[in-house]
Short mmCIF file of C-alpha atoms in Angstrom, two decimals:
data_model
loop_
_atom_site.label_atom_id
_atom_site.label_comp_id
_atom_site.label_asym_id
_atom_site.label_seq_id
_atom_site.Cartn_x
_atom_site.Cartn_y
_atom_site.Cartn_z
CA MET O 26 88.06 78.79 134.19
CA PRO O 27 85.11 76.95 135.60
CA LEU O 28 85.38 73.24 135.31
CA ALA O 29 82.28 72.87 133.51
CA LEU O 30 83.91 74.80 130.60
CA VAL O 31 86.65 72.14 130.53
CA ALA O 32 83.85 69.48 129.91
CA LEU O 33 82.61 71.67 127.08
CA VAL O 34 86.04 72.21 125.69
CA ILE O 35 86.72 68.45 125.62
CA SER O 36 83.32 68.03 124.00
CA ALA O 37 84.38 70.52 121.32
CA PHE O 38 87.47 69.05 120.56
CA GLY O 39 85.81 65.66 120.07
CA ILE O 40 83.38 67.26 117.63
CA GLY O 41 85.85 69.29 115.69
CA THR O 42 88.05 66.28 115.44
CA THR O 43 85.21 64.26 113.75
CA GLU O 44 84.41 66.94 111.28
CA PHE O 45 87.80 67.61 110.01
CA VAL O 46 89.38 64.15 110.19
CA VAL O 47 87.58 62.66 107.26
CA SER O 48 89.60 64.88 104.81
CA GLY O 49 92.65 62.99 105.55
CA LEU O 50 91.07 59.56 105.19
CA LEU O 51 89.30 59.78 102.00
CA PRO O 52 91.41 57.51 100.02
CA GLU O 53 91.30 54.78 102.72
CA ILE O 54 87.55 55.09 102.93
CA ALA O 55 86.98 54.96 99.36
CA ASN O 56 88.95 51.97 98.93
CA ASP O 57 87.41 50.00 101.62
CA MET O 58 83.75 51.11 100.75
CA HIS O 59 84.43 50.42 97.22
CA VAL O 60 83.24 53.87 95.98
CA THR O 61 85.13 56.87 94.25
CA LEU O 62 86.96 59.42 95.91
CA SER O 63 84.40 61.96 95.08
CA THR O 64 81.50 59.71 96.46
CA ALA O 65 83.47 59.13 99.74
CA GLY O 66 83.96 63.27 99.71
CA LEU O 67 80.12 63.48 100.12
CA LEU O 68 80.61 62.27 103.79
CA ILE O 69 82.03 65.75 104.26
CA SER O 70 78.99 67.41 102.39
CA GLY O 71 76.64 65.31 104.19
CA TYR O 72 78.15 66.13 107.49
CA ALA O 73 78.04 69.96 106.75
CA MET O 74 74.42 69.71 105.81
CA GLY O 75 73.81 67.79 108.85
CA VAL O 76 74.92 70.89 110.74
CA VAL O 77 73.05 73.53 108.82
CA ILE O 78 69.77 71.96 108.79
CA GLY O 79 69.67 69.58 111.88
CA GLY O 80 71.38 71.85 114.35
CA PRO O 81 68.50 74.45 114.48
CA VAL O 82 65.63 71.98 114.12
CA VAL O 83 66.95 69.93 117.10
CA THR O 84 67.50 72.96 119.39
CA ALA O 85 64.00 74.16 118.46
CA LEU O 86 62.46 70.64 119.39
CA GLY O 87 64.38 70.50 122.71
CA ILE O 88 63.86 74.04 123.85
CA ARG O 89 61.51 72.82 127.01
CA MET O 90 64.36 70.42 127.98
CA PRO O 91 67.10 71.68 130.74
CA ARG O 92 70.11 72.42 128.89
CA LYS O 93 72.15 70.19 130.60
CA ALA O 94 70.09 67.26 129.55
CA MET O 95 70.23 68.57 126.08
CA LEU O 96 73.94 68.63 126.27
CA ILE O 97 74.04 64.88 127.46
CA LEU O 98 71.37 63.83 124.79
CA LEU O 99 73.62 65.31 121.98
CA ILE O 100 76.58 63.72 123.28
CA VAL O 101 74.91 60.41 123.21
CA LEU O 102 73.98 61.10 119.79
CA PHE O 103 77.52 62.12 119.02
CA ILE O 104 78.89 58.74 120.29
CA THR O 105 75.91 56.70 118.64
CA GLY O 106 76.94 58.40 115.38
CA ASN O 107 80.71 57.76 115.51
CA LEU O 108 80.31 54.39 116.64
CA LEU O 109 77.92 53.62 113.91
CA ALA O 110 80.72 54.91 111.29
CA ALA O 111 83.28 52.85 113.21
CA VAL O 112 81.30 49.37 112.44
CA ALA O 113 79.26 50.57 109.16
CA PRO O 114 79.55 47.60 106.85
CA ASP O 115 78.35 49.88 103.91
CA TYR O 116 78.83 53.31 102.65
CA TRP O 117 75.18 54.60 103.58
CA LEU O 118 75.46 53.65 107.22
CA LEU O 119 78.58 55.36 107.41
CA MET O 120 76.93 58.40 105.84
CA ILE O 121 73.89 58.02 108.46
CA GLY O 122 76.75 57.74 111.17
CA ARG O 123 78.36 60.97 110.08
CA VAL O 124 74.85 62.95 109.78
CA LEU O 125 73.91 61.86 113.23
CA ALA O 126 77.45 63.23 114.65
CA ALA O 127 76.78 66.46 112.60
CA ILE O 128 73.33 66.97 114.06
CA CYS O 129 75.11 67.00 117.43
CA HIS O 130 77.62 69.47 116.30
CA GLY O 131 75.08 72.02 115.17
CA ALA O 132 73.10 72.15 118.12
CA PHE O 133 75.97 71.65 120.74
CA PHE O 134 77.75 74.65 119.79
CA GLY O 135 74.53 76.70 119.88
CA ILE O 136 73.50 75.47 123.29
CA GLY O 137 77.13 75.14 124.57
CA SER O 138 77.71 78.61 123.79
CA VAL O 139 74.63 79.80 125.70
CA VAL O 140 75.75 77.35 128.78
CA ALA O 141 79.21 78.84 128.55
CA ALA O 142 77.90 82.62 128.78
CA ASP O 143 75.63 81.98 131.53
CA LEU O 144 78.59 80.35 133.57
CA VAL O 145 80.59 83.61 133.87
CA ASP O 146 80.12 87.18 134.54
CA GLU O 147 78.40 89.33 131.98
CA SER O 148 81.46 91.18 131.23
CA LYS O 149 83.44 87.79 130.22
CA ARG O 150 80.78 86.26 127.91
CA SER O 151 82.82 86.27 124.69
CA HIS O 152 85.71 85.07 126.35
CA ALA O 153 83.65 81.83 127.53
CA ILE O 154 82.25 81.31 124.34
CA SER O 155 86.00 81.54 122.83
CA LEU O 156 86.97 78.87 125.22
CA VAL O 157 84.32 76.68 124.17
CA PHE O 158 85.43 76.93 120.47
CA THR O 159 89.13 76.67 121.54
CA GLY O 160 88.15 72.84 121.50
CA LEU O 161 87.22 73.07 117.90
CA THR O 162 90.28 75.07 116.93
CA VAL O 163 92.90 72.64 118.81
CA ALA O 164 91.06 69.97 117.15
CA ASN O 165 92.58 71.11 113.86
CA VAL O 166 96.03 71.48 115.43
CA VAL O 167 95.98 67.96 117.38
CA GLY O 168 92.75 66.11 116.88
CA SER O 169 92.68 65.76 113.08
CA PRO O 170 96.35 64.90 112.35
CA LEU O 171 96.32 62.33 115.25
CA GLY O 172 93.19 60.87 113.80
CA THR O 173 94.72 60.91 110.24
CA PHE O 174 97.74 59.24 111.83
CA VAL O 175 95.68 56.36 113.70
CA GLY O 176 93.37 55.85 110.31
CA GLN O 177 96.42 55.57 107.98
CA ASN O 178 98.23 53.17 110.27
CA LEU O 179 95.39 51.15 112.20
CA GLY O 180 92.70 51.56 109.57
CA TRP O 181 90.08 54.35 109.39
CA ARG O 182 87.61 52.42 111.47
CA SER O 183 90.21 52.98 114.14
CA THR O 184 89.90 56.77 114.01
CA PHE O 185 85.93 56.67 114.77
CA LEU O 186 86.53 54.29 117.68
CA MET O 187 89.03 56.75 119.03
CA ILE O 188 86.48 59.58 118.57
CA THR O 189 83.80 57.60 120.08
CA GLY O 190 86.17 57.22 123.39
CA LEU O 191 86.42 61.09 123.48
CA GLY O 192 82.83 61.05 123.34
CA LEU O 193 82.47 58.84 126.28
CA ILE O 194 84.91 61.24 128.11
CA SER O 195 82.97 64.20 127.16
CA LEU O 196 79.73 62.48 128.56
CA ILE O 197 81.29 61.81 131.94
CA GLY O 198 82.54 65.32 132.10
CA ILE O 199 79.16 67.05 131.13
CA ILE O 200 77.41 64.79 133.61
CA ALA O 201 79.76 65.32 136.49
CA LEU O 202 80.90 69.02 135.77
CA VAL O 203 78.28 70.97 134.09
CA PRO O 204 75.64 72.48 136.64
CA GLN O 205 71.96 72.29 136.09
CA GLN O 206 70.42 75.38 134.47
CA PRO O 207 66.83 76.23 134.78
CA VAL O 208 64.43 75.95 131.49
CA GLN O 209 63.82 79.29 130.19
CA GLU O 210 60.90 80.71 131.53
CA GLY O 211 57.81 80.46 129.17
CA ALA O 212 60.21 78.56 126.65
CA SER O 213 58.28 77.18 123.51
CA VAL O 214 59.04 76.27 119.98
CA ARG O 215 56.65 79.24 119.09
CA GLN O 216 58.55 81.69 121.14
CA GLU O 217 61.99 80.57 119.92
CA LEU O 218 60.68 80.65 116.27
CA LYS O 219 60.16 84.27 116.65
CA VAL O 220 63.88 84.90 116.51
CA LEU O 221 63.44 84.17 112.79
CA ALA O 222 61.68 87.55 112.37
CA LEU O 223 64.50 89.70 113.93
CA PRO O 224 66.65 91.38 111.41
CA GLN O 225 69.79 91.79 113.59
CA VAL O 226 69.70 87.84 114.15
CA TRP O 227 69.95 87.34 110.64
CA LEU O 228 72.68 89.78 110.04
CA ALA O 229 74.66 88.06 112.82
CA VAL O 230 74.20 84.80 110.83
CA GLY O 231 75.14 86.75 107.43
CA ILE O 232 78.39 87.77 109.35
CA ALA O 233 79.00 84.42 110.38
CA ALA O 234 78.46 82.67 106.74
CA CYS O 235 80.59 85.40 105.21
CA SER O 236 83.83 85.51 107.62
CA ILE O 237 83.85 81.81 108.00
CA GLY O 238 83.22 81.40 104.43
CA ALA O 239 85.79 83.70 103.31
CA LEU O 240 88.30 81.71 105.56
CA PHE O 241 87.43 78.33 103.96
CA ALA O 242 87.04 79.24 100.51
CA ALA O 243 90.86 79.61 100.89
CA TYR O 244 91.65 76.75 103.06
CA THR O 245 89.48 74.08 101.21
CA TYR O 246 91.85 74.19 98.43
CA ILE O 247 95.14 74.94 100.29
CA ALA O 248 96.79 71.65 99.81
CA PRO O 249 97.37 71.93 96.01
CA LEU O 250 98.14 75.58 96.38
CA LEU O 251 100.69 74.77 98.78
CA THR O 252 102.33 72.11 96.49
CA GLU O 253 101.64 73.25 93.24
CA ILE O 254 102.04 76.93 93.54
CA THR O 255 104.15 77.59 96.73
CA GLY O 256 106.50 74.52 95.90
CA PHE O 257 105.97 72.60 99.16
CA SER O 258 106.33 68.82 99.15
CA SER O 259 103.13 66.90 100.33
CA GLY O 260 105.17 65.84 103.49
CA ALA O 261 105.22 69.42 104.42
CA LEU O 262 101.53 70.00 104.45
CA THR O 263 101.13 68.49 108.08
CA PRO O 264 103.29 71.05 110.05
CA LEU O 265 101.83 74.01 107.79
CA LEU O 266 98.21 73.04 108.67
CA MET O 267 99.26 72.91 112.20
CA LEU O 268 100.73 76.15 111.91
CA PHE O 269 97.33 77.36 110.45
CA GLY O 270 95.46 75.64 113.30
CA THR O 271 97.72 77.59 115.70
CA GLY O 272 96.42 80.80 113.84
CA LEU O 273 92.80 79.42 114.55
CA VAL O 274 93.61 79.11 118.39
CA ILE O 275 95.05 82.25 118.78
CA GLY O 276 92.59 84.44 116.70
CA ASN O 277 89.75 82.55 118.48
CA LEU O 278 91.14 83.72 122.24
CA LEU O 279 91.90 87.27 120.97
CA GLY O 280 88.60 87.54 119.40
CA GLY O 281 86.83 86.56 122.69
CA ARG O 282 88.75 88.84 124.64
CA PHE O 283 88.11 92.03 122.40
CA ALA O 284 84.48 91.27 121.86
CA ASP O 285 83.76 91.30 125.45
CA ARG O 286 84.74 94.99 125.22
CA ALA O 287 83.26 96.01 121.58
CA GLN O 288 81.49 93.52 119.30
CA ILE O 289 81.25 95.50 116.49
CA THR O 290 84.64 96.99 116.65
CA THR O 291 85.89 93.27 116.95
CA LEU O 292 84.13 92.09 114.11
CA LEU O 293 85.15 95.13 111.82
CA ALA O 294 88.91 94.70 112.74
CA PHE O 295 89.09 91.13 112.19
CA LEU O 296 87.15 91.26 108.90
CA GLY O 297 89.27 94.02 107.58
CA LEU O 298 92.42 92.08 108.71
CA LEU O 299 90.89 88.96 106.84
CA THR O 300 90.30 90.93 103.70
CA VAL O 301 93.99 92.45 103.87
CA VAL O 302 95.57 88.88 104.76
CA LEU O 303 93.68 87.15 101.70
CA VAL O 304 94.85 89.87 99.42
CA VAL O 305 98.48 89.54 100.47
CA PHE O 306 98.15 85.74 100.42
CA THR O 307 97.75 85.82 96.51
CA PHE O 308 101.19 87.22 96.39
CA THR O 309 102.89 85.31 99.24
CA ALA O 310 101.44 82.11 97.84
CA HIS O 311 104.38 82.04 95.54
CA ALA O 312 107.03 82.13 98.09
CA LYS O 313 107.43 79.36 100.85
CA ILE O 314 108.36 81.34 103.92
CA PRO O 315 105.82 84.36 103.38
CA ALA O 316 103.32 81.65 102.57
CA ALA O 317 103.75 79.74 105.83
CA ILE O 318 103.53 83.21 107.83
CA THR O 319 100.41 84.26 105.92
CA LEU O 320 98.71 80.87 106.61
CA MET O 321 99.00 81.39 110.34
CA PHE O 322 97.58 85.04 110.08
CA LEU O 323 94.75 83.59 107.92
CA GLY O 324 93.56 81.30 110.64
CA GLY O 325 93.82 84.00 113.01
CA ALA O 326 91.88 86.53 111.23
CA GLY O 327 89.41 84.22 110.27
CA PHE O 328 88.44 82.53 113.65
CA GLY O 329 88.96 86.12 115.64
CA THR O 330 85.37 86.58 114.25
CA VAL O 331 83.74 83.85 116.17
CA PRO O 332 83.11 84.83 119.72
CA ALA O 333 81.81 88.03 118.37
CA PHE O 334 79.18 86.83 116.17
CA MET O 335 78.14 84.00 118.51
CA THR O 336 77.60 86.57 121.35
CA ARG O 337 76.02 88.96 118.89
CA ALA O 338 73.39 86.11 117.82
CA ILE O 339 72.67 85.38 121.53
CA ASP O 340 72.40 89.27 122.48
CA LYS O 341 70.00 89.93 119.54
CA ALA O 342 67.83 86.96 119.89
CA GLN O 343 65.59 88.51 122.42
CA GLY O 344 64.26 85.59 124.78
CA ALA O 345 65.60 82.78 122.28
CA PRO O 346 69.27 82.93 122.84
CA THR O 347 69.63 78.96 122.13
CA LEU O 348 68.08 78.99 118.76
CA GLY O 349 69.88 82.23 117.82
CA SER O 350 73.25 80.92 118.86
CA ALA O 351 72.31 77.44 116.86
CA ILE O 352 71.44 79.51 113.66
CA ALA O 353 74.63 81.32 113.93
CA ALA O 354 76.54 78.09 114.30
CA SER O 355 74.77 76.75 111.06
CA GLY O 356 75.18 79.99 109.11
CA ALA O 357 78.98 79.59 109.70
CA ASN O 358 78.74 76.06 108.33
CA LEU O 359 76.54 76.91 105.34
CA GLY O 360 79.45 79.89 104.64
CA ILE O 361 82.15 76.91 104.59
CA SER O 362 79.80 75.16 101.87
CA VAL O 363 79.55 78.04 99.85
CA GLY O 364 83.05 79.29 99.91
CA ALA O 365 84.30 75.85 99.26
CA TYR O 366 81.74 75.31 96.17
CA LEU O 367 82.57 79.05 94.92
CA GLY O 368 86.08 78.50 95.31
CA GLY O 369 85.95 74.88 93.30
CA ARG O 370 84.03 76.44 90.56
CA THR O 371 86.65 79.20 90.16
CA ILE O 372 89.39 76.45 89.71
CA ASP O 373 87.20 74.42 87.53
CA ALA O 374 86.81 77.43 85.21
CA GLY O 375 90.61 77.75 84.80
CA TYR O 376 91.62 80.57 86.97
CA GLY O 377 94.16 78.70 88.91
CA TYR O 378 94.77 77.67 92.68
CA THR O 379 95.03 81.04 94.09
CA SER O 380 91.56 82.13 92.60
CA PRO O 381 89.56 80.66 95.63
CA ILE O 382 91.47 83.46 97.58
CA TRP O 383 89.66 86.03 95.77
CA VAL O 384 86.61 84.58 96.44
CA GLY O 385 87.34 84.62 100.05
CA VAL O 386 88.13 88.59 99.47
CA GLY O 387 84.62 89.00 98.18
CA MET O 388 83.16 87.27 100.83
CA ALA O 389 85.19 88.92 103.82
CA ALA O 390 84.09 92.42 101.84
CA LEU O 391 80.58 91.46 102.12
CA GLY O 392 80.90 90.57 105.83
CA LEU O 393 82.28 94.11 106.33
CA ALA O 394 79.32 95.48 104.85
CA ILE O 395 76.80 93.36 106.84
CA THR O 396 78.62 94.41 109.89
CA ALA O 397 78.32 98.14 109.23
CA LEU O 398 74.72 97.69 108.48
CA SER O 399 74.23 95.83 111.85
CA ALA O 400 76.06 98.71 113.40
CA ALA O 401 73.92 101.24 111.62
CA LEU O 402 70.72 99.50 113.00
CA ASP O 403 72.10 99.69 116.45
CA ARG O 404 72.65 103.31 116.10
CA ARG O 405 69.24 103.77 114.83
CA ASP O 406 67.62 101.67 117.69
CA LYS O 407 69.60 103.71 120.22
CA THR O 408 68.33 107.03 118.87
CA THR O 409 64.77 105.78 118.69
CA THR O 410 64.79 104.62 122.67
CA VAL O 411 66.53 107.83 123.58
CA GLY O 412 63.88 109.76 121.62
CA ALA O 413 61.20 108.04 123.02
CA LEU O 414 62.51 108.32 126.72
CA GLU O 415 62.90 112.12 126.33
CA PRO O 416 59.29 113.43 126.25
CA ALA O 417 58.52 110.92 129.24
CA ALA O 418 61.33 112.73 131.19
CA HIS O 419 60.12 116.18 130.39
CA SER O 420 56.46 115.01 131.33
CA GLY O 421 57.85 113.90 134.71
#
């Protein structure tokens, strides 16, 4: 593995930690900031919207900058946002810090995926992208639980100071290890925005939103499901969520390996598996050991799609890979927001804590349909290309 990838993985770990850790610190933040728990919860929604909107905008505006310089700028933004969160005297400055960090998140995974893909041979691009996202998945297993532990024992501000330190390490790593990559020839905002007219890019975004949305429709409400339905104690949640995080890591790495061989087949396989696992989970949620096993498979099936849809967005962006990648990353976060919202509505409607899982089933099935449509367009384009070449061959 190129050392530059190590720097990207460390950065992804820090970014993933700051995204996920707030969920475990909401009571402490709400109490210290003198706001309600639901108001504190908006720190998660604000972060998500910062990723969805800020990522593509910043990526497009920085398209004429060298990618290494953009990564450095983004990590500086990440450090600034988390440092502001650590010292924020009031709720709204804390929110601003979260949004600044979120803007880094959206653009970093878009640019970082392209940088990672360019560091390796053509046949290993999906695997390289999966390694970057490994940092994000490991944050679920190690970073978020560690940050929650630090915040609960030393105060939530200590957690953001810890993450700021991770940002400084990431900055040093990127400066020292990531090679300079030339600015894409003819790059401009207008050229990048042409990606918005490409159907296959939007289909890749749809796959991203549906696959990750399906995963988080179920996962967002996993704590009450495991305690109220399965019967686990609240103390068992940390090891159970670490088990889920382990599934994320394994699925992400396997997805990267398989996607280098066949993108569409990988997407269909993991989305199909995700659909089945979600349906099974509605039954296994009522028994402890089967629920724990299913939870790990849920993480693996859900995140196994990530390297494939990220590589596909880069491939289909036709001269604008950075923005295509950033839009796909934002699509995944939009899917998280939609899945969590719809799952919450089913609970509010009185259908119980297993009802969000069925929202996930529907989103995964929609993802399968979008993937099939994208594959059909591939076949049509290939047929059109062959048909156009045959007359030229005969005339020669």
